[in-house]
Backbone as a chain_set.jsonl record, in Angstrom:
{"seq": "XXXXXXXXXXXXXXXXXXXXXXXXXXXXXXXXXXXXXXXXXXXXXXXXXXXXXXXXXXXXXXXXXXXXXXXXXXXXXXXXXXXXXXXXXXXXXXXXXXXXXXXXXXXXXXXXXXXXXXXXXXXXXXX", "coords": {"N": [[5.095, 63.899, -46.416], [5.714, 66.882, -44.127], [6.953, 69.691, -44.689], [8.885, 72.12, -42.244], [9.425, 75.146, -41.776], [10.942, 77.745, -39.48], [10.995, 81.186, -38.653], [11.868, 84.565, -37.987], [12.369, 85.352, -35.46], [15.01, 86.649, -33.53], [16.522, 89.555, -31.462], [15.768, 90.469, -28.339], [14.4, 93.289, -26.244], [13.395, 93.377, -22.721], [10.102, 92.949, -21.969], [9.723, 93.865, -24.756], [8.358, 92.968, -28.355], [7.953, 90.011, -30.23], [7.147, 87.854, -33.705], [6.785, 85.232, -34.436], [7.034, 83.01, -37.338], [5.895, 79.968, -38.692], [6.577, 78.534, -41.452], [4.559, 75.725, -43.703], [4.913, 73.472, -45.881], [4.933, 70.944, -48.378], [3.019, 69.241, -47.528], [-0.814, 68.997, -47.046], [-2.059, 70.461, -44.339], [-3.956, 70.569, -42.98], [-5.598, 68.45, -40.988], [-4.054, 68.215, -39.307], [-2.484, 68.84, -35.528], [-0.31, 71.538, -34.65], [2.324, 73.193, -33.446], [4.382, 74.972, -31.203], [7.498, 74.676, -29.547], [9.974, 75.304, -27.35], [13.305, 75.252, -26.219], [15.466, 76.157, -23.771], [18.977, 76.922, -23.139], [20.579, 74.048, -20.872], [17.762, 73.049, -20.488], [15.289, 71.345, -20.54], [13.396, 70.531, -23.424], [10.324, 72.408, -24.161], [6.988, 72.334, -24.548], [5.311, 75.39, -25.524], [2.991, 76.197, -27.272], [-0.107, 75.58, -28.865], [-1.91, 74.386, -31.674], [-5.004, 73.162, -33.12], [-5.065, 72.812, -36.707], [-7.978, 73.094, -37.961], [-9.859, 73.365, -36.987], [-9.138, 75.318, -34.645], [-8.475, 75.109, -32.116], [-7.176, 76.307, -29.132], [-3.815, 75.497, -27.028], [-1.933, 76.609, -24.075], [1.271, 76.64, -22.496], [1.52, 77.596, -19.094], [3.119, 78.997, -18.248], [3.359, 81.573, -20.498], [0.751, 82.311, -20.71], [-1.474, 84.485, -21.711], [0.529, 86.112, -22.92], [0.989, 84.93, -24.908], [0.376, 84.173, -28.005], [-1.092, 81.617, -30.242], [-1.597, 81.18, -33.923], [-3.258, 80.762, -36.945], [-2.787, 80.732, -40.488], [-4.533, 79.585, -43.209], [-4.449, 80.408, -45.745], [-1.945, 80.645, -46.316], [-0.842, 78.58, -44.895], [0.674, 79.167, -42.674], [1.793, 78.979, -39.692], [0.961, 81.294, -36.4], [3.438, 82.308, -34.05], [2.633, 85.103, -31.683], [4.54, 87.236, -29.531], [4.452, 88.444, -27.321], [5.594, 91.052, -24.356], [7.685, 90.005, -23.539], [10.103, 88.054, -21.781], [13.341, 87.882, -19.912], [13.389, 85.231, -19.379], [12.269, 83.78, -21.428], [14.155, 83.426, -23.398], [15.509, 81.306, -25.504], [15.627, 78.931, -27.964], [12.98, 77.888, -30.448], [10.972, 76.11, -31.653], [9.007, 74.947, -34.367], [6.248, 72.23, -34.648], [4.647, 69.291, -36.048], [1.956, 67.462, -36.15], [0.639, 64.807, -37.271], [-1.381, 63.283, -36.712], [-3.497, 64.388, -35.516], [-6.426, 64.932, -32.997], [-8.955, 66.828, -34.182], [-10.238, 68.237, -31.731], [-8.526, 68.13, -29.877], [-5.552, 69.548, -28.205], [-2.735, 68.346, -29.227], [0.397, 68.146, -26.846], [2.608, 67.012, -25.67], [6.369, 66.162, -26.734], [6.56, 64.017, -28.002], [4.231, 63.301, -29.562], [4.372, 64.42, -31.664], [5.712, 64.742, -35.132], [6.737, 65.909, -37.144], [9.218, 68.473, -37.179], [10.512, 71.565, -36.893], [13.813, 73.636, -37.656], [14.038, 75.089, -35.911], [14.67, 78.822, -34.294], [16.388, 81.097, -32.951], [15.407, 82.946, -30.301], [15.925, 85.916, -28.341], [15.749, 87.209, -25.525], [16.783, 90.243, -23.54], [17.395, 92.112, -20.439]], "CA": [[5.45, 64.494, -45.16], [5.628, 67.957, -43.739], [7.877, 70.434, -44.099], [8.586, 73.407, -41.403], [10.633, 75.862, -41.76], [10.114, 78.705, -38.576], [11.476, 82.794, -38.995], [11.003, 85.698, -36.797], [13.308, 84.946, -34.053], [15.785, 87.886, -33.022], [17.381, 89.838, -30.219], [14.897, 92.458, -28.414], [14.673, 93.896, -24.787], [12.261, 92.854, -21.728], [8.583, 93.811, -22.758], [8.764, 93.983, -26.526], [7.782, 91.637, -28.453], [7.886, 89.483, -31.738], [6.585, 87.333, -33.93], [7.506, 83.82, -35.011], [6.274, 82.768, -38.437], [5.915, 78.723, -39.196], [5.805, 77.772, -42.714], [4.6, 74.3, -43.974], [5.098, 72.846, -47.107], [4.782, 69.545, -48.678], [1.301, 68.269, -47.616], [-1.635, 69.87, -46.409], [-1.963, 70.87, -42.525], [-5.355, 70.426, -42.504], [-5.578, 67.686, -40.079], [-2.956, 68.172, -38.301], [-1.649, 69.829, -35.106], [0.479, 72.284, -34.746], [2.762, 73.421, -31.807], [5.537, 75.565, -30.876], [8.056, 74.318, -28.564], [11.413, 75.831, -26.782], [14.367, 74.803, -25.336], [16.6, 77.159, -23.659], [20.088, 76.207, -22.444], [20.536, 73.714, -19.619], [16.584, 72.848, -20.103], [14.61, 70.027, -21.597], [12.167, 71.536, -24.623], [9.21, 72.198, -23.308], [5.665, 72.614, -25.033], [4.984, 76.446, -25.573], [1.576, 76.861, -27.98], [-0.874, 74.618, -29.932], [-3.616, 74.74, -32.089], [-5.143, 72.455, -34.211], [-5.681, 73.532, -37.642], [-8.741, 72.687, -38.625], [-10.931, 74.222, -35.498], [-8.124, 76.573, -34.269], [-8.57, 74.906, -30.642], [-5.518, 76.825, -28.848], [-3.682, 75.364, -26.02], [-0.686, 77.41, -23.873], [1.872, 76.815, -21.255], [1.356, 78.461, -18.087], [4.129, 80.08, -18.601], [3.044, 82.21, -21.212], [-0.58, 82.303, -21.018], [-1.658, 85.881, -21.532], [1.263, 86.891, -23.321], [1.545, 84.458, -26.465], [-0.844, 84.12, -29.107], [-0.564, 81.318, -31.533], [-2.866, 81.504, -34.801], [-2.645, 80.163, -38.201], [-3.288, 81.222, -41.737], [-4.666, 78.435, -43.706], [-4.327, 80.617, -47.136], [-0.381, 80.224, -46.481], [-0.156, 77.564, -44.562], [1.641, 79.015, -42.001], [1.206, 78.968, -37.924], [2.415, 82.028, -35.927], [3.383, 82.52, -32.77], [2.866, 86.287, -31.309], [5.04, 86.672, -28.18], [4.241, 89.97, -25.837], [5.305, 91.071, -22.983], [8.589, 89.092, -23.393], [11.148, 88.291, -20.856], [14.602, 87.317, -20.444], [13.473, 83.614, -19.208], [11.556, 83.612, -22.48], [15.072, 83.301, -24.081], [15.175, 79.743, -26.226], [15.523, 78.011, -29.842], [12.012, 78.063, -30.54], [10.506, 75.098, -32.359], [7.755, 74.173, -34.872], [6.068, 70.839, -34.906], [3.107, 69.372, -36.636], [1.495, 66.447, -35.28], [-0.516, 64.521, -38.426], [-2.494, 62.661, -36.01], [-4.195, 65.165, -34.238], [-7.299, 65.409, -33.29], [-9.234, 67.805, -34.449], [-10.946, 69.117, -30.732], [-7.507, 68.293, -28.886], [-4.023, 70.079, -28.626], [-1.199, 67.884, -28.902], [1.172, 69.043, -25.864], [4.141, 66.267, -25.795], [6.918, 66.651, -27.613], [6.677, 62.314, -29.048], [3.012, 63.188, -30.095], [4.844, 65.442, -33.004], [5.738, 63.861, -36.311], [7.314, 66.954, -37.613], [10.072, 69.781, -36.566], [11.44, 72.786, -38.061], [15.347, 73.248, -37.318], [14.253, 75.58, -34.297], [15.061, 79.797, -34.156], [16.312, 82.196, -31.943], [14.917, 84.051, -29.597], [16.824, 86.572, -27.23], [15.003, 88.331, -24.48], [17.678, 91.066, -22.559], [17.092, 93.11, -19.473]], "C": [[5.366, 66.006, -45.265], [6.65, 69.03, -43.704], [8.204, 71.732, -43.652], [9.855, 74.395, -41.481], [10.052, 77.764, -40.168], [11.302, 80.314, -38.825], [10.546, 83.519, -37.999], [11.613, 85.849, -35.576], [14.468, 86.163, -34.273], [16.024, 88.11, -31.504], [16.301, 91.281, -29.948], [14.959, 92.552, -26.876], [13.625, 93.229, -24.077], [11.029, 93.567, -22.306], [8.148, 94.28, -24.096], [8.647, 92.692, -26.888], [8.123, 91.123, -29.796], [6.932, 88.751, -32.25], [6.824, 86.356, -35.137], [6.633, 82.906, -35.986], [6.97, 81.12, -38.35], [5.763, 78.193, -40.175], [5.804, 76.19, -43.187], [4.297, 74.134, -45.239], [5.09, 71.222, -47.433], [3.846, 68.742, -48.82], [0.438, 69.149, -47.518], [-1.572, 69.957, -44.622], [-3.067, 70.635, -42.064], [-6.403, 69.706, -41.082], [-4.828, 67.578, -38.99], [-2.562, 69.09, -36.53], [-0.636, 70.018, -35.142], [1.018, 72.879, -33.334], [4.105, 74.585, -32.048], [6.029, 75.004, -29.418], [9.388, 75.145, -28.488], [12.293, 75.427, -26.159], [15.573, 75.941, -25.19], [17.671, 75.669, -22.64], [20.091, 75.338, -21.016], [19.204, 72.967, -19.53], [15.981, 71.7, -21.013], [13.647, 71.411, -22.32], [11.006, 70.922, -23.937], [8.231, 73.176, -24.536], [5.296, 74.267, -24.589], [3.224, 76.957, -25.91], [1.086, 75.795, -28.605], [-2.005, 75.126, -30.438], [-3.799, 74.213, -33.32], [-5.681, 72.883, -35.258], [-7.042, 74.029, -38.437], [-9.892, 73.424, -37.465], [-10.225, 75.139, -34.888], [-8.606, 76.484, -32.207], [-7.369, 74.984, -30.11], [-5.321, 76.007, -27.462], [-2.253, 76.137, -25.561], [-0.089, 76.746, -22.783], [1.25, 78.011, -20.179], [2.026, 79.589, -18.221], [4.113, 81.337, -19.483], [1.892, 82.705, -21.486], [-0.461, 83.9, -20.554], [-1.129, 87.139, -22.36], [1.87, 86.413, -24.561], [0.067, 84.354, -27.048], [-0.604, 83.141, -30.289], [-2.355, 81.147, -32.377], [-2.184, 81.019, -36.003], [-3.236, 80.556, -39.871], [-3.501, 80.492, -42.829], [-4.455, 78.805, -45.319], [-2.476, 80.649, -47.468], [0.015, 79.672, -45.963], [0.964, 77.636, -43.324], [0.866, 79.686, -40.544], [2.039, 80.211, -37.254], [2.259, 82.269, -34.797], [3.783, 84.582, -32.37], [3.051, 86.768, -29.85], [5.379, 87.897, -27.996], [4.363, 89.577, -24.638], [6.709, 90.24, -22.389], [9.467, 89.85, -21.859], [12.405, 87.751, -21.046], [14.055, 85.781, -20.143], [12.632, 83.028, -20.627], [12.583, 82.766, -23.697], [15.18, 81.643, -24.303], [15.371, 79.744, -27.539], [13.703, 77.593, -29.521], [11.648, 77.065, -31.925], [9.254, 75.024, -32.924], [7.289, 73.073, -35.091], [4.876, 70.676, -35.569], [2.863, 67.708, -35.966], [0.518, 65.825, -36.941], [-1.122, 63.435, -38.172], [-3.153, 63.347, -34.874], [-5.351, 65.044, -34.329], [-7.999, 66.354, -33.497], [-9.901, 68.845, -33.18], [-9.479, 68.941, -29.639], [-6.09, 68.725, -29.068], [-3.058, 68.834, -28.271], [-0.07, 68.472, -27.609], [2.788, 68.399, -25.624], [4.906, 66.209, -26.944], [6.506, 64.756, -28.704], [4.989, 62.425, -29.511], [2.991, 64.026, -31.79], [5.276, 64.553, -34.033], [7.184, 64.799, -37.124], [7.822, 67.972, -37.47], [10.697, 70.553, -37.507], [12.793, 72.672, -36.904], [15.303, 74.568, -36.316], [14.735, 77.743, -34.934], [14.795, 80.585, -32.997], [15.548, 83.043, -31.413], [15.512, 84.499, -28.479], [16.403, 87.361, -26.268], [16.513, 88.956, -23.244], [16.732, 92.358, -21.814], [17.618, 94.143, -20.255]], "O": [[4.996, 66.489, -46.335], [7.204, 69.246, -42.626], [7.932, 72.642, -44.436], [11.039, 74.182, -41.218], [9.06, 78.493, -40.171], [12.455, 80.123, -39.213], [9.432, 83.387, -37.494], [11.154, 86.604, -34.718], [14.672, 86.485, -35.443], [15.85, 87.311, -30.584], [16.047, 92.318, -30.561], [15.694, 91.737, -26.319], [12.899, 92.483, -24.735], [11.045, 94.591, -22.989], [7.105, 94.759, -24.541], [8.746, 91.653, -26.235], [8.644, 91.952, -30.543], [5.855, 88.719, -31.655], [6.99, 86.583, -36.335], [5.714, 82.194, -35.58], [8.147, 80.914, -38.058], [4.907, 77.31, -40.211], [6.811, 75.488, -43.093], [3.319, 74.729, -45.693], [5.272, 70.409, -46.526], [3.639, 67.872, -49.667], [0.784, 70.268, -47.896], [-0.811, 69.261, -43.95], [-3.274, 70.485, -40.86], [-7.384, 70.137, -40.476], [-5.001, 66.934, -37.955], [-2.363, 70.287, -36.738], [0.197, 69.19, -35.511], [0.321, 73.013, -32.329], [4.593, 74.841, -33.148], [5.317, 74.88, -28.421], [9.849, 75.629, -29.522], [11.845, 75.104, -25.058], [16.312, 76.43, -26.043], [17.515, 74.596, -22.057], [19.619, 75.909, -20.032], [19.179, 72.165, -18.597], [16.383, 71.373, -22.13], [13.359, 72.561, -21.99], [10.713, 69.832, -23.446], [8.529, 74.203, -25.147], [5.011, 74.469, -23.409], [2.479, 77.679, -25.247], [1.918, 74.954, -28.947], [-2.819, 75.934, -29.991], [-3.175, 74.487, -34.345], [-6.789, 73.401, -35.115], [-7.175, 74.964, -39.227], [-10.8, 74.11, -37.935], [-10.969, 76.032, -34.482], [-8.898, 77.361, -31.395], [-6.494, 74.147, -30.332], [-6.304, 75.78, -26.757], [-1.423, 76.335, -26.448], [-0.882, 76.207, -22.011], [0.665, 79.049, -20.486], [1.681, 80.768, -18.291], [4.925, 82.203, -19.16], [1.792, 83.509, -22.413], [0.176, 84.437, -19.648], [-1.567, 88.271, -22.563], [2.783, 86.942, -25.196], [-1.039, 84.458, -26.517], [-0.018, 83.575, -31.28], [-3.508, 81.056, -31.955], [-0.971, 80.871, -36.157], [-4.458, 80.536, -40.021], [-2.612, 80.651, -43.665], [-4.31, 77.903, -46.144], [-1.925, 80.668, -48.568], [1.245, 79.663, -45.987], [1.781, 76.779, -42.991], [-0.083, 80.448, -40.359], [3.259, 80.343, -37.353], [1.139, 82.469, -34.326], [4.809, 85.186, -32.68], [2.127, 86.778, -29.037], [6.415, 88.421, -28.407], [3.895, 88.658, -23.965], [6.869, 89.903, -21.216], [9.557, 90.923, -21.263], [12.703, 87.199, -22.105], [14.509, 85.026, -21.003], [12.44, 81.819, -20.749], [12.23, 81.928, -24.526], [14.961, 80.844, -23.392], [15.217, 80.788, -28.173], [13.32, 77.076, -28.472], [12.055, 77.333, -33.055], [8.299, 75.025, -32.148], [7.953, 72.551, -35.986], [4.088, 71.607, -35.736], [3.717, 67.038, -35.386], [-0.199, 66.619, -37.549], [-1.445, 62.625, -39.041], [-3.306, 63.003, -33.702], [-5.807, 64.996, -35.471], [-7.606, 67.208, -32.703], [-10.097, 70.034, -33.433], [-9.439, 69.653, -28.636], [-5.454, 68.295, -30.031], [-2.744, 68.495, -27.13], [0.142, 69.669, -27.803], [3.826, 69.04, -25.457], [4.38, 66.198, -28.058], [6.265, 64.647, -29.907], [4.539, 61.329, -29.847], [2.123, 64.168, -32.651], [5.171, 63.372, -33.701], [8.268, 64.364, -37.512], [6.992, 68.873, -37.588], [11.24, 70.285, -38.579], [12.887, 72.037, -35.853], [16.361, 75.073, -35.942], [15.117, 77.826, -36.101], [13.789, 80.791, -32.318], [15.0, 83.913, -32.09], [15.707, 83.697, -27.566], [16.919, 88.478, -26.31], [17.061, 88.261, -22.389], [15.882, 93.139, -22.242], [17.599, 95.302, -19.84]]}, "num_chains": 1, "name": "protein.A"}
């Protein structure tokens, strides 16, 4: 199995930005997708970023398109999400998943198509 551990999560103002590191350990990633998901308070977790490792075919929420970037670094194994332009509705526990039935030309986007979760980090967007 897979294991995720995600970092990078903090407290920053409207319009800056961060950037949320995914590391995986245990197997290879090779095959797999990869996702970021969020759940803020009150809200079901909802599908943020994807991109399967192996072709780096990205998919985004609406919500974010424009202003996230996920990308992955296959010499460490780790997926990152780069999130400009933030806002306060941005604010969420911010999730990594891996999917190790992905295909290789399609993003995973539901959360039961995942296999594998990291234990989620903060993110704080203030006016």
């Amino acid at each position: 199995q897979v294991q995720l551990e995600e970092s990078g999560g903090g407290s920053v103002q409207a319009g800056g930005s961060l950037r949320l590191s995914c590391a995986a350990s245990g197997r290879t990633v090779s095959n797999y997708g990869m996702g970021w998901f969020r759940q803020a308070p009150g809200k079901e977790r909802e599908f943020v970023a994807g991109i399967t490792w192996r072709n780096t075919i990205t998919s985004y929420a609406d919500s974010v398109k424009g202003r996230f970037t996920i990308s992955r670094d296959t010499s460490k194994n780790t997926v990152y999400l780069q999130m400009n332009s933030l806002e306060p509705e941005d604010t969420a526990v911010y999730y990594c998943a891996a999917d190790r039935g992905s295909l290789n030309w399609k993003v995973p986007t539901a959360q039961s198509e995942y296999d594998y979760w990291g234990r989620g980090t903060q993110v704080t967007v203030s006016s």
